[in-house]
Tab-separated table of C-alpha atoms and ligand atoms in Angstrom:
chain	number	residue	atom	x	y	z
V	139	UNK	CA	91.050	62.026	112.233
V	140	UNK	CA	91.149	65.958	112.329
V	141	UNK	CA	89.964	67.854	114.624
V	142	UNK	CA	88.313	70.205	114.187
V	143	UNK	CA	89.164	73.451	116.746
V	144	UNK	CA	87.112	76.319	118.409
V	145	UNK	CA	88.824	79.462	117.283
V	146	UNK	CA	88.316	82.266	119.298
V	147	UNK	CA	88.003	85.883	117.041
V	148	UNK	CA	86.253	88.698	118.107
V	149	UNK	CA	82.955	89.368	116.489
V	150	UNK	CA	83.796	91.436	113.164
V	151	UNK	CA	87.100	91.527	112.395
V	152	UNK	CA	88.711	93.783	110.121
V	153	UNK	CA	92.032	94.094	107.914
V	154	UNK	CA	91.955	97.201	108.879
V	155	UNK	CA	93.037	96.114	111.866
V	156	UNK	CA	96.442	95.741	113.204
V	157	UNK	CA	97.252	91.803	112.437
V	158	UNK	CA	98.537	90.203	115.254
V	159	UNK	CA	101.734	87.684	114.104
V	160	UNK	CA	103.622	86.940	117.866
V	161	UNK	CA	104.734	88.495	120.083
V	162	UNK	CA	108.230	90.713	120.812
V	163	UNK	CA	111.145	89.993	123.801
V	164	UNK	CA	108.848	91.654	126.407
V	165	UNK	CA	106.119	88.975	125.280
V	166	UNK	CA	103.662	91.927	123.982
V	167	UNK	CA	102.035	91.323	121.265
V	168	UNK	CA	103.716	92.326	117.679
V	169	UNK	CA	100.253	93.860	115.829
V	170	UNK	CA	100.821	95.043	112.327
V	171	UNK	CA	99.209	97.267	110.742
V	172	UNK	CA	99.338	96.129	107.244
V	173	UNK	CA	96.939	98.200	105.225
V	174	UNK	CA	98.488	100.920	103.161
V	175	UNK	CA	101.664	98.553	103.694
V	176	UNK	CA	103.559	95.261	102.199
V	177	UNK	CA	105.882	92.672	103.734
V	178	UNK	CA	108.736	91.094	102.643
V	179	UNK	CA	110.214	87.892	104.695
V	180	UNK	CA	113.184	86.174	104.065
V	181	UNK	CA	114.989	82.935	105.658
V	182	UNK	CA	115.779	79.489	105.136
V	183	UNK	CA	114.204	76.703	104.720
V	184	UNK	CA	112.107	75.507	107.690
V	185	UNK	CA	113.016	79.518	109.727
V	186	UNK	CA	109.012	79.828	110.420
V	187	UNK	CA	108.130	81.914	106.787
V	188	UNK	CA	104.998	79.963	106.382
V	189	UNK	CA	104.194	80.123	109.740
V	190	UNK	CA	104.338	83.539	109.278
V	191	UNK	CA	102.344	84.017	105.962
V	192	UNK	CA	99.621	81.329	107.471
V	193	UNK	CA	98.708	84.254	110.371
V	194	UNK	CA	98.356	87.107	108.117
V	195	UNK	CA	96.358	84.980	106.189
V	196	UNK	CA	94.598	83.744	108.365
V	197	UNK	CA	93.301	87.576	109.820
V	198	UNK	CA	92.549	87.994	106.028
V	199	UNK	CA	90.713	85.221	105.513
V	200	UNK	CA	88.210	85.990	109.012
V	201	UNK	CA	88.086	89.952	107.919
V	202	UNK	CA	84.865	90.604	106.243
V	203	UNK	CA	86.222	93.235	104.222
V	204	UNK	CA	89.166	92.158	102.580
V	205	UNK	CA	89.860	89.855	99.067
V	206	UNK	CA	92.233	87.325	99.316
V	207	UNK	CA	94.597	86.047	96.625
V	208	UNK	CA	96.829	83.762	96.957
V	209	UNK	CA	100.273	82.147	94.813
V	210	UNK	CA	102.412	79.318	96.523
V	211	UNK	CA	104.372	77.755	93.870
V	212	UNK	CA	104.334	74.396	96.242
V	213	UNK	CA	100.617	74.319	96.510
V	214	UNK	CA	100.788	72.571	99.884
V	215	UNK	CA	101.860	75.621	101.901
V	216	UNK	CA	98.915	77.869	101.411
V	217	UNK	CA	96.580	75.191	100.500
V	218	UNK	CA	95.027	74.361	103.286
V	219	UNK	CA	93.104	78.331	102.626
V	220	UNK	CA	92.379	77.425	99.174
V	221	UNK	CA	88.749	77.906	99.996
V	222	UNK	CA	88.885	81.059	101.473
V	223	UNK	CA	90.704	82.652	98.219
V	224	UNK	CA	89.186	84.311	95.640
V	225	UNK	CA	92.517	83.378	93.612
V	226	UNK	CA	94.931	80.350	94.298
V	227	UNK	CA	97.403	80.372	91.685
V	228	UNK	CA	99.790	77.020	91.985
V	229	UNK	CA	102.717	76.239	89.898
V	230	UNK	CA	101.986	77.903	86.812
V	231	UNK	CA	103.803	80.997	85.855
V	232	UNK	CA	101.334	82.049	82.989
V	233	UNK	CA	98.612	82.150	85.688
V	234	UNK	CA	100.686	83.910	87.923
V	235	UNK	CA	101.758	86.144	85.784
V	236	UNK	CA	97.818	86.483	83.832
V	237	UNK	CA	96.716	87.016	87.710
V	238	UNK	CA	98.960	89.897	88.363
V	239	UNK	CA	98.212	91.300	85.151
V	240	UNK	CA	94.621	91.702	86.412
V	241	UNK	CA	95.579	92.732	89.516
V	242	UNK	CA	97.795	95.841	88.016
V	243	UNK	CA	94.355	96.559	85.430
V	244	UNK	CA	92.683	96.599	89.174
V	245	UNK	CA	95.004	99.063	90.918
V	246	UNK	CA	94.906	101.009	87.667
V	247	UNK	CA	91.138	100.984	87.539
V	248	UNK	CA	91.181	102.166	91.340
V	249	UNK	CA	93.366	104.574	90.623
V	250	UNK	CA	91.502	106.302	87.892
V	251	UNK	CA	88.445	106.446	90.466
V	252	UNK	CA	90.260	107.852	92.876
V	253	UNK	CA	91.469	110.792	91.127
V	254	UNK	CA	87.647	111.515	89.551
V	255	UNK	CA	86.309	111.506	93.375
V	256	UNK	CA	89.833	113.797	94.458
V	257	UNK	CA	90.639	111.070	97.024
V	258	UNK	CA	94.367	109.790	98.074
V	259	UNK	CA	93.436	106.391	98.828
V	260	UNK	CA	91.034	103.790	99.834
V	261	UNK	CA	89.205	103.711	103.074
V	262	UNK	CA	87.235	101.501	105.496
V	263	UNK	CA	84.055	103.290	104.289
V	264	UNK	CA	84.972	102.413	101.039
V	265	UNK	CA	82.854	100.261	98.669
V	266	UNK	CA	86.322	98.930	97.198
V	267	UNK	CA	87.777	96.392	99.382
V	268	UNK	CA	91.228	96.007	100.108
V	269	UNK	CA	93.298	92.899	97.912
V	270	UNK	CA	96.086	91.163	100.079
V	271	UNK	CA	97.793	89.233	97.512
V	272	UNK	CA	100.182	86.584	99.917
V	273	UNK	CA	103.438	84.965	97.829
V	274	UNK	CA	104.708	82.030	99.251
V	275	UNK	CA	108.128	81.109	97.481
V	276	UNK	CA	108.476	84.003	95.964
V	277	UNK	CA	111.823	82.484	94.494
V	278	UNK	CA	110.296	80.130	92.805
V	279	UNK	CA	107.949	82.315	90.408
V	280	UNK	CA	110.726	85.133	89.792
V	281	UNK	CA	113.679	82.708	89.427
V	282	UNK	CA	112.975	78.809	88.885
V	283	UNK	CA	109.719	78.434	87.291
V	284	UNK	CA	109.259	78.895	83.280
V	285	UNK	CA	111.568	80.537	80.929
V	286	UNK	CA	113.527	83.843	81.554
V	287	UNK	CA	110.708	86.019	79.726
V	288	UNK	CA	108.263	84.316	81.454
V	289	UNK	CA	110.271	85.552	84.970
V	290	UNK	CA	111.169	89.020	83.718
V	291	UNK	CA	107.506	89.447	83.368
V	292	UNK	CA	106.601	88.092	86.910
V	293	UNK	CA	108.776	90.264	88.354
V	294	UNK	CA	108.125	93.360	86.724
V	295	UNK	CA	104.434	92.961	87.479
V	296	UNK	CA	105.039	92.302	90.552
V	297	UNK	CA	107.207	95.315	91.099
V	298	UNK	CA	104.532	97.649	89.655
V	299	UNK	CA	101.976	96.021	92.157
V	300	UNK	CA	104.176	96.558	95.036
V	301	UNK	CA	104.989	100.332	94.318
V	302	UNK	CA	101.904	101.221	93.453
V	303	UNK	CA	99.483	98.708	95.050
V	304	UNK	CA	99.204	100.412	98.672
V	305	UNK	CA	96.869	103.352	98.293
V	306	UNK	CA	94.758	101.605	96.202
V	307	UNK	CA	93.872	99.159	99.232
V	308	UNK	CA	96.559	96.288	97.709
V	309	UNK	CA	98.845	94.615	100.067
V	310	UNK	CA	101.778	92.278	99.393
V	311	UNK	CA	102.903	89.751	101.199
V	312	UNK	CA	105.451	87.732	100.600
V	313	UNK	CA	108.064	85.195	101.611
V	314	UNK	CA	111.258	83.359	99.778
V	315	UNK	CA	113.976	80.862	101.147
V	316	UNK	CA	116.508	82.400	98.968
V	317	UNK	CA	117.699	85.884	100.054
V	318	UNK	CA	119.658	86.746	97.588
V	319	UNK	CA	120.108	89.462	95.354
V	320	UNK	CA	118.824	88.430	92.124
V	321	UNK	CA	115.496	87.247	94.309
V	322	UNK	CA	115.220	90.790	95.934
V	323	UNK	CA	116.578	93.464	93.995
V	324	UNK	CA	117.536	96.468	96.289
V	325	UNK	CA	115.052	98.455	94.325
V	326	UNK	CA	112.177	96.005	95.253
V	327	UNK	CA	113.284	95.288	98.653
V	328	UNK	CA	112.672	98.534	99.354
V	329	UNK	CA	109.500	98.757	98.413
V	330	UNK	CA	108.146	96.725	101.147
V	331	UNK	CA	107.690	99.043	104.568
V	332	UNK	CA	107.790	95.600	106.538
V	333	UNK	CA	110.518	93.024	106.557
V	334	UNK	CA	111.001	90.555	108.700
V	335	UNK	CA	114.670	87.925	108.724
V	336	UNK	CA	113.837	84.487	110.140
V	337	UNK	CA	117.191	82.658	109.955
V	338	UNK	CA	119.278	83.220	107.187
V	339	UNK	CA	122.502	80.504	106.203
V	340	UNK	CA	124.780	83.933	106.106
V	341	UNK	CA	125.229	87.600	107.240
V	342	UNK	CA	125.036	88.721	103.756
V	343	UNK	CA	121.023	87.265	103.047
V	344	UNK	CA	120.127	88.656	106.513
V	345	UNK	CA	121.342	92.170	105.074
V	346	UNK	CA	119.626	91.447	102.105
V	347	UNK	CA	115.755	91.277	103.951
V	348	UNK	CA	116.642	93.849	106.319
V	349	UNK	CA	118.481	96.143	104.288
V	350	UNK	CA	122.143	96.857	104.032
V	351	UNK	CA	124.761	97.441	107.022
V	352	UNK	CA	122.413	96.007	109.768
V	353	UNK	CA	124.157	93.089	110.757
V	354	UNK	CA	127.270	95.198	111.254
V	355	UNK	CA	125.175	96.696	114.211
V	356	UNK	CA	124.102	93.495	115.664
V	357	UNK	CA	121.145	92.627	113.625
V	358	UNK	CA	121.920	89.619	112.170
V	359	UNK	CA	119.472	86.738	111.643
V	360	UNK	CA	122.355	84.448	110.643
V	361	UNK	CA	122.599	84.251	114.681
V	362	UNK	CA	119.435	83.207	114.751
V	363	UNK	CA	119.214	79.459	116.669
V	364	UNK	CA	118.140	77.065	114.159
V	365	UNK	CA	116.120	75.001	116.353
V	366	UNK	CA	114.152	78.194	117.033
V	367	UNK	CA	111.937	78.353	113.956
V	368	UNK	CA	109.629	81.434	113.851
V	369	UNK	CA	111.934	83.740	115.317
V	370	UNK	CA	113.061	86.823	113.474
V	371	UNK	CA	114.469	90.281	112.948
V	372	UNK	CA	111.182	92.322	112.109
V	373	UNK	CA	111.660	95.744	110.784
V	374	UNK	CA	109.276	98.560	110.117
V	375	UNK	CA	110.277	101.355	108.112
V	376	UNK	CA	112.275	103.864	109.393
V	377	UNK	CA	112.857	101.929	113.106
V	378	UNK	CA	115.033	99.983	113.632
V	379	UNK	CA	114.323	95.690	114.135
V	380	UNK	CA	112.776	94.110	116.873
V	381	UNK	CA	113.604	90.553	117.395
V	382	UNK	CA	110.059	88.579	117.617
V	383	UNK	CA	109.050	85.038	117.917
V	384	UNK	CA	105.985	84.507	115.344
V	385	UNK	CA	102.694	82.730	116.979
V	386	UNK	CA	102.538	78.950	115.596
V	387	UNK	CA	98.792	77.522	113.955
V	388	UNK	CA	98.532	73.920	113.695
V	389	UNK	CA	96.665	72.156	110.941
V	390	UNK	CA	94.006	72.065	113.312
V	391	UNK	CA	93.628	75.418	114.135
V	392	UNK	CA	93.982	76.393	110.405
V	393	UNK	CA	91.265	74.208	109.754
V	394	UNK	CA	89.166	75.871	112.160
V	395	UNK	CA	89.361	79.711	110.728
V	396	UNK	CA	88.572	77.926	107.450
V	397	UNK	CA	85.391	76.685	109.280
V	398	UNK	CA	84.475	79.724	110.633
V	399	UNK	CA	85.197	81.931	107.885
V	400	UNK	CA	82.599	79.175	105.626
V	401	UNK	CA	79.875	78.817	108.287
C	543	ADP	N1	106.342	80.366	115.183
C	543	ADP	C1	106.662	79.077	115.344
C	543	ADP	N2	106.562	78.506	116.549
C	543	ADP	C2	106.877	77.202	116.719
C	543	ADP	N3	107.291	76.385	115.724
C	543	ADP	C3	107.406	76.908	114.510
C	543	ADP	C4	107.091	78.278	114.248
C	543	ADP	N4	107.305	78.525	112.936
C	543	ADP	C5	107.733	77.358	112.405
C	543	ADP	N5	107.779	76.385	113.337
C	543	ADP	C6	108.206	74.988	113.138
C	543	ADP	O1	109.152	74.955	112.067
C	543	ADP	C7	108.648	74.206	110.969
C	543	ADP	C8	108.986	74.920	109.664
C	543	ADP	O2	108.296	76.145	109.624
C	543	ADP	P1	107.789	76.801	108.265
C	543	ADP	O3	106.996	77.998	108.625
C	543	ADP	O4	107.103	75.771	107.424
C	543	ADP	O5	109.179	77.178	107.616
C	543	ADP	P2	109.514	77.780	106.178
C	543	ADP	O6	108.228	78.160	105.532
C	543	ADP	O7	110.416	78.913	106.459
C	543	ADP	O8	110.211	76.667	105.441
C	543	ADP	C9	107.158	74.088	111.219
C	543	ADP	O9	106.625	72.913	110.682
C	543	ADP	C10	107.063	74.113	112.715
C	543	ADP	O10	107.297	72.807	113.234
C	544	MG	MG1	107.482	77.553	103.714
């Protein structure tokens, strides 16, 4: 039988506020802030990206002032917060790609408010509430699923969102097990301001979340121990990365945000 957990979360909480994922080598906590931001993580297969995704969303999901979408191309990843979405989009492609579509005419729409009210972006007074749009398998929607048109689409959507998105209160988050270059572009690997390398099968992949020429300087999540899942490179833009061990939720404690955030 499940059980269902206690979860202890401070009265009002915010996604505004800095998102607490682990903690770093000194065991302080890693808090990001991820408004006005996106993350890209990268590793392979059982490296701790769901982990990951599952507390971000899970800060989302108890904020009272943020929308939550959500695509995982497996369903069973991010399903368990299915009820806490406004959108779950599962293995389809056309929704996917209909869902970003929306999202874009959203930014747009934003956009076009914020330059009749003079204003540079959106704020915590704002009526507007931030999106966070979380990706799990991003791999799968920009290079396995549906045809190559179908793909091309996905991704240039996607790209748009993630250039654009962050003033306009829309964060991306978003995770794939393949770390390679036709996955993650240079160009759009750069757009995120957060990446974080769980364990990668080679140096090469590793350099491809973090960014080029780091594991030359002894960033390498290719060194990573692969019986320690949800430890990673983390880098923030313009530092340089701090190795991090992610914090873990259980079924259980998943299950209890989702009763919170319903009762
Ligand atoms: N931060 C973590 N702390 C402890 N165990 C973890 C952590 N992250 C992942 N794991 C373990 O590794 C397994 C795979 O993690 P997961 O996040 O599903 O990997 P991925 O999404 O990269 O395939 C989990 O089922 C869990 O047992
Ligand atoms: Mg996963």
């Amino acid at each position: 039988m499940r059980r269902r957990q206690t979860v202890a979360v401070p009265a009002r909480v915010s996604i505004y506020d800095p998102i607490h994922i682990g903690i770093d080598e000194n065991a302080a906590s890693v808090l990001l802030p991820l408004v006005y931001r996106n993350l890209l993580a990268g590793g392979e297969p059982g490296s701790g990206k769901s982990g990951l995704l599952n507390n971000i969303v899970a800060h989302a999901a108890l904020a009272s002032d943020c929308r939550l979408w959500l695509m995982d191309g497996k369903r069973v990843e991010l399903g368990l917060w299915r009820s806490c979405a406004e959108v779950f989009v599962g293995a389809s492609l056309d929704h996917a790609n209909a869902r970003l579509a929306e999202l874009q005419a959203e930014m747009d729409a934003r956009y076009d408010r914020l330059d009749t009210d003079g204003r540079r972006k959106i704020t915590p007074d704002d009526p507007v509430q931030p999106i966070m749009l979380v990706i799990d398998e991003l791999a799968y929607y920009s290079a396995t699923a549906g045809d190559k048109k179908q793909r091309e689409l996905f991704s240039l959507l996607l790209r748009d969102v993630v250039a654009r998105g962050r003033a306009a209160g829309i964060i991306v988050v978003a995770a794939t097990q393949r770390p390679s270059a036709d996955i993650i572009p240079t160009s759009l690997r750069d757009l995120f301001g957060y990446r974080l390398a769980f364990r990668c099968t080679t140096e090469t992949s590793s350099d491809i979340v973090l960014g080029h020429g780091w594991h030359a300087r002894g960033y390498d999540a290719s060194t990573i121990d692969p019986g320690q899942p949800g430890v990673g490179w983390l880098l923030a833009e313009g530092g340089i990365p701090a190795r991090i061990r992610c914090a873990w939720l259980s079924d259980d404690d998943i299950a209890g945000v989702v009763g919170r955030w319903a009762s």
